[in-house]
mmCIF file of C-alpha atoms and ligand atoms in Angstrom:
data_model
loop_
_atom_site.group_PDB
_atom_site.id
_atom_site.type_symbol
_atom_site.label_atom_id
_atom_site.label_comp_id
_atom_site.label_asym_id
_atom_site.label_seq_id
_atom_site.Cartn_x
_atom_site.Cartn_y
_atom_site.Cartn_z
ATOM 1 C CA SER J 1 -48.662 78.337 47.767
ATOM 2 C CA GLY J 2 -49.278 75.149 46.142
ATOM 3 C CA SER J 3 -52.724 75.175 47.827
ATOM 4 C CA ARG J 4 -54.011 78.776 46.334
ATOM 5 C CA SER J 5 -52.184 78.659 43.134
ATOM 6 C CA ARG J 6 -53.626 74.559 42.215
ATOM 7 C CA ARG J 7 -55.745 74.919 38.695
ATOM 8 C CA LEU J 8 -58.984 73.654 39.795
ATOM 9 C CA PHE J 9 -59.852 71.818 36.625
ATOM 10 C CA SER J 10 -63.710 71.159 34.890
ATOM 11 C CA THR J 11 -65.308 68.664 34.705
ATOM 12 C CA GLN J 12 -63.258 67.817 31.263
ATOM 13 C CA LEU J 13 -61.157 65.469 32.849
ATOM 14 C CA HIS J 14 -59.330 64.391 29.863
ATOM 15 C CA ASN J 15 -58.678 67.739 28.825
ATOM 16 C CA ILE J 16 -54.951 67.137 27.183
ATOM 17 C CA ALA J 17 -54.139 70.547 28.069
ATOM 18 C CA ASN J 18 -55.794 69.953 31.741
ATOM 19 C CA PRO J 19 -55.340 67.777 32.908
ATOM 20 C CA PRO J 20 -56.054 66.105 36.611
ATOM 21 C CA ARG J 21 -53.301 65.876 39.027
ATOM 22 C CA ILE J 22 -54.341 62.835 40.696
ATOM 23 C CA LEU J 23 -53.855 61.378 43.550
ATOM 24 C CA VAL J 24 -55.521 57.058 44.573
ATOM 25 C CA THR J 25 -55.086 55.821 48.439
ATOM 26 C CA GLY J 26 -55.424 52.529 48.678
ATOM 27 C CA ALA J 27 -54.177 52.155 45.483
ATOM 28 C CA VAL J 28 -52.193 48.174 46.468
ATOM 29 C CA GLY J 29 -56.348 46.711 47.050
ATOM 30 C CA GLN J 30 -58.127 45.032 44.793
ATOM 31 C CA ILE J 31 -59.722 47.914 43.123
ATOM 32 C CA GLY J 32 -56.427 49.974 42.957
ATOM 33 C CA SER J 33 -54.025 47.705 41.173
ATOM 34 C CA GLU J 34 -56.975 48.495 38.445
ATOM 35 C CA LEU J 35 -58.323 51.705 38.635
ATOM 36 C CA VAL J 36 -55.004 53.176 38.707
ATOM 37 C CA PRO J 37 -53.355 51.198 35.046
ATOM 38 C CA PHE J 38 -56.390 52.513 33.662
ATOM 39 C CA LEU J 39 -56.075 56.421 35.328
ATOM 40 C CA ARG J 40 -52.972 56.597 33.429
ATOM 41 C CA LYS J 41 -53.846 55.242 30.521
ATOM 42 C CA ARG J 42 -56.399 57.772 30.435
ATOM 43 C CA TYR J 43 -54.656 61.130 32.317
ATOM 44 C CA GLY J 44 -51.007 60.333 32.377
ATOM 45 C CA VAL J 45 -49.055 58.214 33.904
ATOM 46 C CA ASN J 46 -46.987 60.652 35.849
ATOM 47 C CA ASN J 47 -50.790 62.389 36.518
ATOM 48 C CA VAL J 48 -51.917 59.432 39.054
ATOM 49 C CA ILE J 49 -49.938 59.103 42.510
ATOM 50 C CA ALA J 50 -50.348 55.091 43.778
ATOM 51 C CA SER J 51 -50.554 55.525 47.131
ATOM 52 C CA ASP J 52 -51.550 53.126 50.214
ATOM 53 C CA VAL J 53 -50.025 51.950 54.072
ATOM 54 C CA SER J 54 -47.943 49.694 51.920
ATOM 55 C CA GLU J 55 -44.175 50.627 51.308
ATOM 56 C CA ILE J 56 -44.651 47.202 48.932
ATOM 57 C CA HIS J 57 -46.120 48.668 45.466
ATOM 58 C CA SER J 58 -45.724 46.016 43.039
ATOM 59 C CA SER J 59 -48.971 46.521 41.301
ATOM 60 C CA SER J 60 -48.425 49.886 41.147
ATOM 61 C CA ALA J 61 -44.862 49.895 39.269
ATOM 62 C CA GLU J 62 -46.166 51.566 36.162
ATOM 63 C CA GLY J 63 -45.952 55.007 37.712
ATOM 64 C CA PRO J 64 -44.715 56.958 40.987
ATOM 65 C CA TYR J 65 -45.966 55.927 44.593
ATOM 66 C CA VAL J 66 -45.748 56.882 47.794
ATOM 67 C CA GLN J 67 -46.194 55.139 50.880
ATOM 68 C CA ALA J 68 -48.562 57.238 53.264
ATOM 69 C CA ASP J 69 -50.668 56.106 55.577
ATOM 70 C CA ILE J 70 -54.594 58.036 55.749
ATOM 71 C CA MET J 71 -55.065 58.037 59.566
ATOM 72 C CA LYS J 72 -51.680 60.469 58.505
ATOM 73 C CA PHE J 73 -53.547 63.852 57.931
ATOM 74 C CA ASP J 74 -49.421 65.835 57.538
ATOM 75 C CA LYS J 75 -47.976 63.098 55.591
ATOM 76 C CA LEU J 76 -51.360 63.725 53.640
ATOM 77 C CA ASP J 77 -50.826 66.881 53.143
ATOM 78 C CA GLU J 78 -47.800 67.290 52.054
ATOM 79 C CA VAL J 79 -48.297 64.548 49.006
ATOM 80 C CA ILE J 80 -50.828 66.783 48.404
ATOM 81 C CA GLN J 81 -48.535 69.614 48.152
ATOM 82 C CA LYS J 82 -46.044 68.083 46.279
ATOM 83 C CA HIS J 83 -47.398 66.388 43.515
ATOM 84 C CA ASP J 84 -49.901 69.653 43.180
ATOM 85 C CA ILE J 85 -52.941 66.825 43.995
ATOM 86 C CA ASN J 86 -55.977 68.432 42.455
ATOM 87 C CA PHE J 87 -57.891 65.176 42.395
ATOM 88 C CA VAL J 88 -58.230 62.334 45.487
ATOM 89 C CA ILE J 89 -59.283 58.895 44.782
ATOM 90 C CA HIS J 90 -59.684 57.374 48.103
ATOM 91 C CA LEU J 91 -59.340 53.597 47.755
ATOM 92 C CA ALA J 92 -58.538 52.666 51.249
ATOM 93 C CA CYS J 93 -60.714 51.107 53.750
ATOM 94 C CA VAL J 94 -61.890 48.265 55.791
ATOM 95 C CA LEU J 95 -64.073 45.429 54.086
ATOM 96 C CA SER J 96 -67.085 43.941 55.450
ATOM 97 C CA ALA J 97 -65.500 40.808 56.982
ATOM 98 C CA ILE J 98 -62.459 41.909 58.981
ATOM 99 C CA GLY J 99 -64.349 45.149 60.001
ATOM 100 C CA GLU J 100 -66.870 41.978 62.157
ATOM 101 C CA GLN J 101 -63.617 40.495 62.924
ATOM 102 C CA ILE J 102 -61.431 43.710 64.124
ATOM 103 C CA PRO J 103 -65.117 46.365 64.309
ATOM 104 C CA VAL J 104 -62.316 49.287 66.239
ATOM 105 C CA LEU J 105 -59.968 49.058 63.724
ATOM 106 C CA ALA J 106 -62.514 49.037 60.655
ATOM 107 C CA LEU J 107 -64.378 52.775 62.355
ATOM 108 C CA LYS J 108 -61.309 54.032 63.368
ATOM 109 C CA VAL J 109 -59.350 53.521 59.103
ATOM 110 C CA ASN J 110 -62.217 53.983 57.218
ATOM 111 C CA THR J 111 -64.046 57.367 59.621
ATOM 112 C CA ARG J 112 -60.950 59.190 60.545
ATOM 113 C CA GLY J 113 -59.722 58.294 56.268
ATOM 114 C CA ILE J 114 -62.983 59.827 54.766
ATOM 115 C CA GLU J 115 -62.792 62.792 57.149
ATOM 116 C CA ASN J 116 -58.956 63.519 56.565
ATOM 117 C CA ILE J 117 -58.923 63.174 52.337
ATOM 118 C CA LEU J 118 -62.305 65.863 52.831
ATOM 119 C CA GLU J 119 -60.526 67.935 54.824
ATOM 120 C CA LEU J 120 -57.866 68.435 52.281
ATOM 121 C CA ALA J 121 -60.573 68.678 50.081
ATOM 122 C CA ARG J 122 -61.891 71.647 51.754
ATOM 123 C CA ILE J 123 -58.834 73.793 53.008
ATOM 124 C CA ASN J 124 -57.137 72.758 49.513
ATOM 125 C CA LYS J 125 -59.867 72.599 46.691
ATOM 126 C CA LEU J 126 -59.301 68.785 46.131
ATOM 127 C CA ARG J 127 -62.213 67.183 43.857
ATOM 128 C CA VAL J 128 -62.746 64.066 46.149
ATOM 129 C CA TYR J 129 -63.976 60.363 44.041
ATOM 130 C CA ALA J 130 -64.918 57.786 47.729
ATOM 131 C CA PRO J 131 -66.451 54.503 47.147
ATOM 132 C CA SER J 132 -69.730 53.831 49.095
ATOM 133 C CA SER J 133 -71.423 49.813 48.972
ATOM 134 C CA ILE J 134 -74.806 48.084 48.717
ATOM 135 C CA ALA J 135 -73.278 47.329 52.521
ATOM 136 C CA ILE J 136 -75.001 50.526 54.094
ATOM 137 C CA TYR J 137 -78.947 48.560 53.591
ATOM 138 C CA GLY J 138 -79.743 46.493 56.132
ATOM 139 C CA PRO J 139 -81.856 44.169 56.865
ATOM 140 C CA THR J 140 -85.056 46.699 57.043
ATOM 141 C CA THR J 141 -84.399 47.424 54.089
ATOM 142 C CA PRO J 142 -86.419 45.829 50.770
ATOM 143 C CA LYS J 143 -84.322 43.432 49.498
ATOM 144 C CA ASP J 144 -84.706 42.739 45.930
ATOM 145 C CA GLU J 145 -84.088 45.864 43.129
ATOM 146 C CA THR J 146 -83.148 47.969 46.626
ATOM 147 C CA PRO J 147 -84.059 51.221 45.126
ATOM 148 C CA GLN J 148 -81.781 54.482 44.788
ATOM 149 C CA GLU J 149 -83.749 55.768 48.159
ATOM 150 C CA CYS J 150 -84.630 54.158 50.813
ATOM 151 C CA VAL J 151 -83.512 52.738 54.598
ATOM 152 C CA ALA J 152 -80.218 52.892 55.073
ATOM 153 C CA ARG J 153 -79.102 51.620 58.466
ATOM 154 C CA PRO J 154 -76.490 48.295 58.386
ATOM 155 C CA THR J 155 -75.963 46.235 61.051
ATOM 156 C CA THR J 156 -72.300 45.982 60.000
ATOM 157 C CA ILE J 157 -69.503 48.559 61.023
ATOM 158 C CA TYR J 158 -68.438 48.331 57.588
ATOM 159 C CA GLY J 159 -72.212 49.318 56.430
ATOM 160 C CA ILE J 160 -72.032 51.950 59.256
ATOM 161 C CA THR J 161 -68.912 53.522 58.002
ATOM 162 C CA LYS J 162 -69.493 54.013 54.404
ATOM 163 C CA VAL J 163 -73.265 55.385 55.689
ATOM 164 C CA TYR J 164 -71.122 58.359 57.192
ATOM 165 C CA THR J 165 -68.775 58.319 54.154
ATOM 166 C CA GLU J 166 -71.932 59.153 51.782
ATOM 167 C CA LEU J 167 -72.898 61.218 54.624
ATOM 168 C CA ILE J 168 -69.689 63.484 55.883
ATOM 169 C CA GLY J 169 -68.926 63.175 51.685
ATOM 170 C CA GLU J 170 -72.419 65.475 50.984
ATOM 171 C CA TYR J 171 -72.347 67.510 53.697
ATOM 172 C CA TYR J 172 -68.987 69.220 52.581
ATOM 173 C CA HIS J 173 -70.503 69.373 49.049
ATOM 174 C CA GLN J 174 -73.313 71.547 50.794
ATOM 175 C CA ARG J 175 -70.770 73.526 52.893
ATOM 176 C CA PHE J 176 -67.936 73.777 51.733
ATOM 177 C CA GLY J 177 -68.737 72.660 48.083
ATOM 178 C CA VAL J 178 -65.889 69.779 47.568
ATOM 179 C CA ASP J 179 -67.155 68.296 44.149
ATOM 180 C CA PHE J 180 -67.484 64.622 46.030
ATOM 181 C CA ARG J 181 -69.339 62.389 44.036
ATOM 182 C CA SER J 182 -69.685 58.370 45.156
ATOM 183 C CA LEU J 183 -70.781 54.727 44.114
ATOM 184 C CA ARG J 184 -71.993 51.622 46.163
ATOM 185 C CA TYR J 185 -70.236 48.839 44.287
ATOM 186 C CA PRO J 186 -71.575 45.966 44.797
ATOM 187 C CA GLY J 187 -69.348 42.802 45.266
ATOM 188 C CA ILE J 188 -65.926 43.630 42.451
ATOM 189 C CA ILE J 189 -64.892 40.346 40.251
ATOM 190 C CA SER J 190 -61.773 40.869 39.016
ATOM 191 C CA SER J 191 -58.968 38.505 37.856
ATOM 192 C CA GLU J 192 -55.630 40.395 38.500
ATOM 193 C CA ALA J 193 -55.407 41.591 42.713
ATOM 194 C CA GLN J 194 -57.435 39.435 44.805
ATOM 195 C CA PRO J 195 -60.266 41.261 47.710
ATOM 196 C CA GLY J 196 -58.931 42.423 50.774
ATOM 197 C CA GLY J 197 -61.504 40.147 53.363
ATOM 198 C CA GLY J 198 -65.040 41.237 51.736
ATOM 199 C CA THR J 199 -68.553 39.116 52.258
ATOM 200 C CA THR J 200 -68.500 38.909 48.062
ATOM 201 C CA ASP J 201 -64.392 37.764 48.220
ATOM 202 C CA TYR J 202 -65.859 34.304 47.383
ATOM 203 C CA ALA J 203 -67.083 35.002 43.614
ATOM 204 C CA VAL J 204 -63.938 36.591 43.205
ATOM 205 C CA GLU J 205 -61.928 32.852 45.082
ATOM 206 C CA ILE J 206 -63.929 30.122 42.905
ATOM 207 C CA TYR J 207 -62.645 31.487 39.767
ATOM 208 C CA HIS J 208 -58.817 30.715 40.985
ATOM 209 C CA GLU J 209 -59.928 27.111 42.912
ATOM 210 C CA ALA J 210 -61.805 26.026 39.366
ATOM 211 C CA ILE J 211 -58.713 26.793 37.661
ATOM 212 C CA ALA J 212 -56.474 25.106 40.450
ATOM 213 C CA ASN J 213 -58.284 22.572 42.205
ATOM 214 C CA LYS J 214 -61.129 22.063 40.315
ATOM 215 C CA LYS J 215 -63.138 22.429 43.798
ATOM 216 C CA TYR J 216 -63.691 25.163 46.225
ATOM 217 C CA THR J 217 -65.693 25.721 49.630
ATOM 218 C CA CYS J 218 -68.232 28.058 50.032
ATOM 219 C CA PHE J 219 -69.109 30.193 52.367
ATOM 220 C CA LEU J 220 -71.911 30.878 51.450
ATOM 221 C CA LYS J 221 -75.280 29.399 51.226
ATOM 222 C CA GLU J 222 -75.871 27.403 47.561
ATOM 223 C CA ASP J 223 -78.828 30.400 47.518
ATOM 224 C CA THR J 224 -77.729 33.589 49.023
ATOM 225 C CA LYS J 225 -78.153 35.894 45.990
ATOM 226 C CA MET J 226 -75.603 39.216 46.348
ATOM 227 C CA PRO J 227 -75.225 42.224 43.740
ATOM 228 C CA MET J 228 -72.484 42.152 41.719
ATOM 229 C CA MET J 229 -70.237 43.742 39.781
ATOM 230 C CA TYR J 230 -67.130 42.679 36.697
ATOM 231 C CA MET J 231 -64.121 44.570 37.202
ATOM 232 C CA PRO J 232 -64.161 46.305 33.749
ATOM 233 C CA ASP J 233 -67.601 47.493 34.457
ATOM 234 C CA THR J 234 -66.499 48.628 37.906
ATOM 235 C CA LEU J 235 -63.293 50.919 35.401
ATOM 236 C CA ARG J 236 -65.836 52.435 32.736
ATOM 237 C CA GLY J 237 -68.901 53.371 35.748
ATOM 238 C CA THR J 238 -66.076 54.694 37.604
ATOM 239 C CA ILE J 239 -64.966 57.132 34.708
ATOM 240 C CA GLN J 240 -68.362 57.781 33.753
ATOM 241 C CA LEU J 241 -69.116 59.429 37.558
ATOM 242 C CA ILE J 242 -66.443 61.621 37.577
ATOM 243 C CA GLU J 243 -66.269 62.856 34.226
ATOM 244 C CA ALA J 244 -70.233 63.436 34.029
ATOM 245 C CA PRO J 245 -70.883 67.186 33.599
ATOM 246 C CA GLU J 246 -71.777 68.482 37.710
ATOM 247 C CA GLU J 247 -75.092 69.499 35.725
ATOM 248 C CA THR J 248 -76.579 65.696 35.026
ATOM 249 C CA LEU J 249 -75.779 64.595 38.300
ATOM 250 C CA THR J 250 -79.128 64.750 40.753
ATOM 251 C CA GLN J 251 -77.257 62.607 43.754
ATOM 252 C CA ARG J 252 -74.049 62.971 45.342
ATOM 253 C CA SER J 253 -73.980 58.403 46.179
ATOM 254 C CA TYR J 254 -74.940 56.394 43.520
ATOM 255 C CA ASN J 255 -76.185 52.992 43.020
ATOM 256 C CA LEU J 256 -74.722 50.292 40.718
ATOM 257 C CA THR J 257 -75.182 47.816 39.225
ATOM 258 C CA GLY J 258 -73.869 44.595 37.240
ATOM 259 C CA MET J 259 -75.801 41.092 37.925
ATOM 260 C CA SER J 260 -77.058 39.574 40.613
ATOM 261 C CA PHE J 261 -76.344 35.394 41.168
ATOM 262 C CA THR J 262 -76.116 33.129 44.477
ATOM 263 C CA PRO J 263 -72.879 31.122 44.293
ATOM 264 C CA ALA J 264 -74.959 27.950 43.110
ATOM 265 C CA GLU J 265 -75.540 29.410 39.658
ATOM 266 C CA MET J 266 -72.031 30.536 39.841
ATOM 267 C CA ALA J 267 -71.016 27.484 40.004
ATOM 268 C CA LYS J 268 -73.040 26.359 37.280
ATOM 269 C CA GLU J 269 -71.801 28.781 34.820
ATOM 270 C CA ILE J 270 -67.864 27.459 35.895
ATOM 271 C CA GLN J 271 -68.764 24.075 35.398
ATOM 272 C CA LYS J 272 -69.825 25.053 31.332
ATOM 273 C CA GLU J 273 -66.472 25.924 31.007
ATOM 274 C CA ILE J 274 -65.036 23.646 33.340
ATOM 275 C CA PRO J 275 -67.042 20.662 33.630
ATOM 276 C CA GLU J 276 -65.139 18.701 36.531
ATOM 277 C CA PHE J 277 -65.516 22.045 38.599
ATOM 278 C CA GLN J 278 -66.790 20.920 42.266
ATOM 279 C CA ILE J 279 -68.588 23.254 44.970
ATOM 280 C CA ASP J 280 -69.721 22.422 48.327
ATOM 281 C CA TYR J 281 -70.580 24.541 51.376
ATOM 282 C CA SER J 282 -69.831 25.953 54.490
ATOM 283 C CA PRO J 283 -71.423 28.550 55.567
ATOM 284 C CA ASP J 284 -69.319 30.767 58.575
ATOM 285 C CA PHE J 285 -70.015 33.807 60.189
ATOM 286 C CA ARG J 286 -70.259 36.518 56.770
ATOM 287 C CA GLN J 287 -73.040 34.144 56.146
ATOM 288 C CA ALA J 288 -75.184 36.954 58.429
ATOM 289 C CA ILE J 289 -73.372 39.270 56.601
ATOM 290 C CA ALA J 290 -74.753 38.515 53.518
ATOM 291 C CA GLU J 291 -77.843 37.975 54.286
ATOM 292 C CA SER J 292 -78.315 41.274 55.884
ATOM 293 C CA TRP J 293 -77.626 43.630 52.458
ATOM 294 C CA PRO J 294 -80.052 43.230 49.126
ATOM 295 C CA ARG J 295 -80.307 40.769 46.707
ATOM 296 C CA SER J 296 -80.412 42.632 43.542
ATOM 297 C CA ILE J 297 -80.098 46.844 42.586
ATOM 298 C CA ASP J 298 -81.920 49.322 41.428
ATOM 299 C CA ASP J 299 -79.582 51.411 39.694
ATOM 300 C CA SER J 300 -81.492 53.317 37.049
ATOM 301 C CA VAL J 301 -80.978 57.432 37.873
ATOM 302 C CA ALA J 302 -77.642 56.052 37.656
ATOM 303 C CA ARG J 303 -78.479 54.803 34.188
ATOM 304 C CA ARG J 304 -80.511 57.996 33.366
ATOM 305 C CA ASP J 305 -78.284 60.780 34.664
ATOM 306 C CA TRP J 306 -75.646 59.698 33.440
ATOM 307 C CA ASN J 307 -75.620 56.942 30.870
ATOM 308 C CA TRP J 308 -74.617 53.901 32.760
ATOM 309 C CA LYS J 309 -75.456 50.522 31.776
ATOM 310 C CA PRO J 310 -72.898 46.909 32.669
ATOM 311 C CA GLU J 311 -71.415 45.150 30.155
ATOM 312 C CA PHE J 312 -70.742 41.807 31.757
ATOM 313 C CA ASN J 313 -73.097 39.018 32.517
ATOM 314 C CA LEU J 314 -72.735 35.974 34.834
ATOM 315 C CA SER J 315 -71.910 33.878 31.296
ATOM 316 C CA SER J 316 -69.773 36.564 29.525
ATOM 317 C CA MET J 317 -68.139 37.183 32.662
ATOM 318 C CA THR J 318 -67.766 33.801 33.138
ATOM 319 C CA LYS J 319 -65.919 32.790 30.325
ATOM 320 C CA HIS J 320 -63.720 36.303 29.788
ATOM 321 C CA ILE J 321 -62.679 35.691 33.716
ATOM 322 C CA ILE J 322 -61.785 32.401 33.322
ATOM 323 C CA SER J 323 -59.908 32.119 29.649
ATOM 324 C CA ARG J 324 -57.869 35.524 31.618
ATOM 325 C CA LEU J 325 -56.654 32.761 34.515
ATOM 326 C CA ARG J 326 -55.729 30.411 32.156
ATOM 327 C CA GLU J 327 -53.697 32.801 30.163
ATOM 328 C CA LYS J 328 -51.751 34.556 33.083
ATOM 329 C CA LYS J 329 -51.293 30.409 34.103
ATOM 330 C CA ASN J 330 -49.411 28.866 31.363
HETATM 331 C C1 LIG Z 1 -67.461 43.586 51.141
HETATM 332 O O1 LIG Z 1 -67.970 42.296 51.138
HETATM 333 O O2 LIG Z 1 -67.469 43.794 52.386
HETATM 334 C C2 LIG Z 1 -67.097 44.974 50.112
HETATM 335 C C3 LIG Z 1 -68.571 45.592 48.979
HETATM 336 C C4 LIG Z 1 -69.986 44.821 49.200
HETATM 337 O O3 LIG Z 1 -68.595 46.379 49.440
HETATM 338 N N1 LIG Z 1 -67.123 43.506 48.616
#
C-alpha cells in the first residue's frame, strides 16, 4: 500500500533527491499563511500540501490546497494516502481568547486534532511537528526567564490542551517511535495575516491601527510584559528544529522566544516611526490570561541543542513591520 511503500526520509529534509511530502493543517491561519510559502520555497511547491477547514485558500493559492477538517480521521487519511505525505505540520488550533469564550470547542479541536494526527503518524510512519505555546505555563510557574523544565499547570483551556499536545506527542515518540517535535511559541507578530483569537494579538493589531488610524485601544494593561517573536524568526526557528539531526535533540518540545515587552514599550517604539501615534488602555478578560503566563522565557536549551538565536528585537521588528505595512498600503 501507499503507506507501506512510503519512503522514510532522513532529517536531511532539503535533500533534493528525497524531499519531504508535507501536509500543513491550519494553513490559512496566521502562521500557516507565511510558513506554507516558506516551506514551498525550500522543499518545492508541490511537496507542500496546504489544508484547512475552509474552502477558501487565497493565502495558499500558490500551490496545492485541500479542504480537510482535522476532526475527520478518514478524510485526513485519504489526503495522506493520495498525496503520499510523510510529514504533518499540524497548526490547526483554537487559541487562548476564543478558547475561554468557547471552551468546549477548544477542548475538542485541540485534543481530537492532535490525537488524529498522531494516530495517522503511527499507522503511516509520518513525522509530526505541532506547535506548543508559552500558554502551557500557569500562575505557579516562575514568571521571569521561565526555564525549559518547570511547573506547567495552566489555567486556560488552550494551555491545558497544549500541555496535552506535548505529552501525547512525547508518548507517541517513546512508545511508537513517532518523530514528534514541538516549539513553545510566544506571541507571534507578523505583517501578512492577522492572528485568530489569541491573547498576544494586540501586538499585531497595534501596527495595523497605527498605520490606518494612528491610534489604538489596547485590551491589556500598559505594563503587561509578555514573550513575543517576529515571524521571520519564527519561520527560521521552526525550520531549524525540524531539520535538526535527531541526535542533537534533548527535548521533543522546546522553549523559544524572541523578545519581551509591554504594550507601553511597544507604543513608544512605534512613536519613533509614527510620532502622532496614540495608545489608550481598556483591559478585558484577556488581562487575566496574560497575567497567568510568563513575562519572559529562557530558551537556552534550544540555543544549545540546535543553535537557536533570534535576529529581531522590538526596535528592528518595529522598523521592519511598519515599512512592510506602508508598502502594502501604497
Ligand atoms: C495566544 O495568545 O493564544 C497565542 C499563544 C501565545 O499561544 N498567541
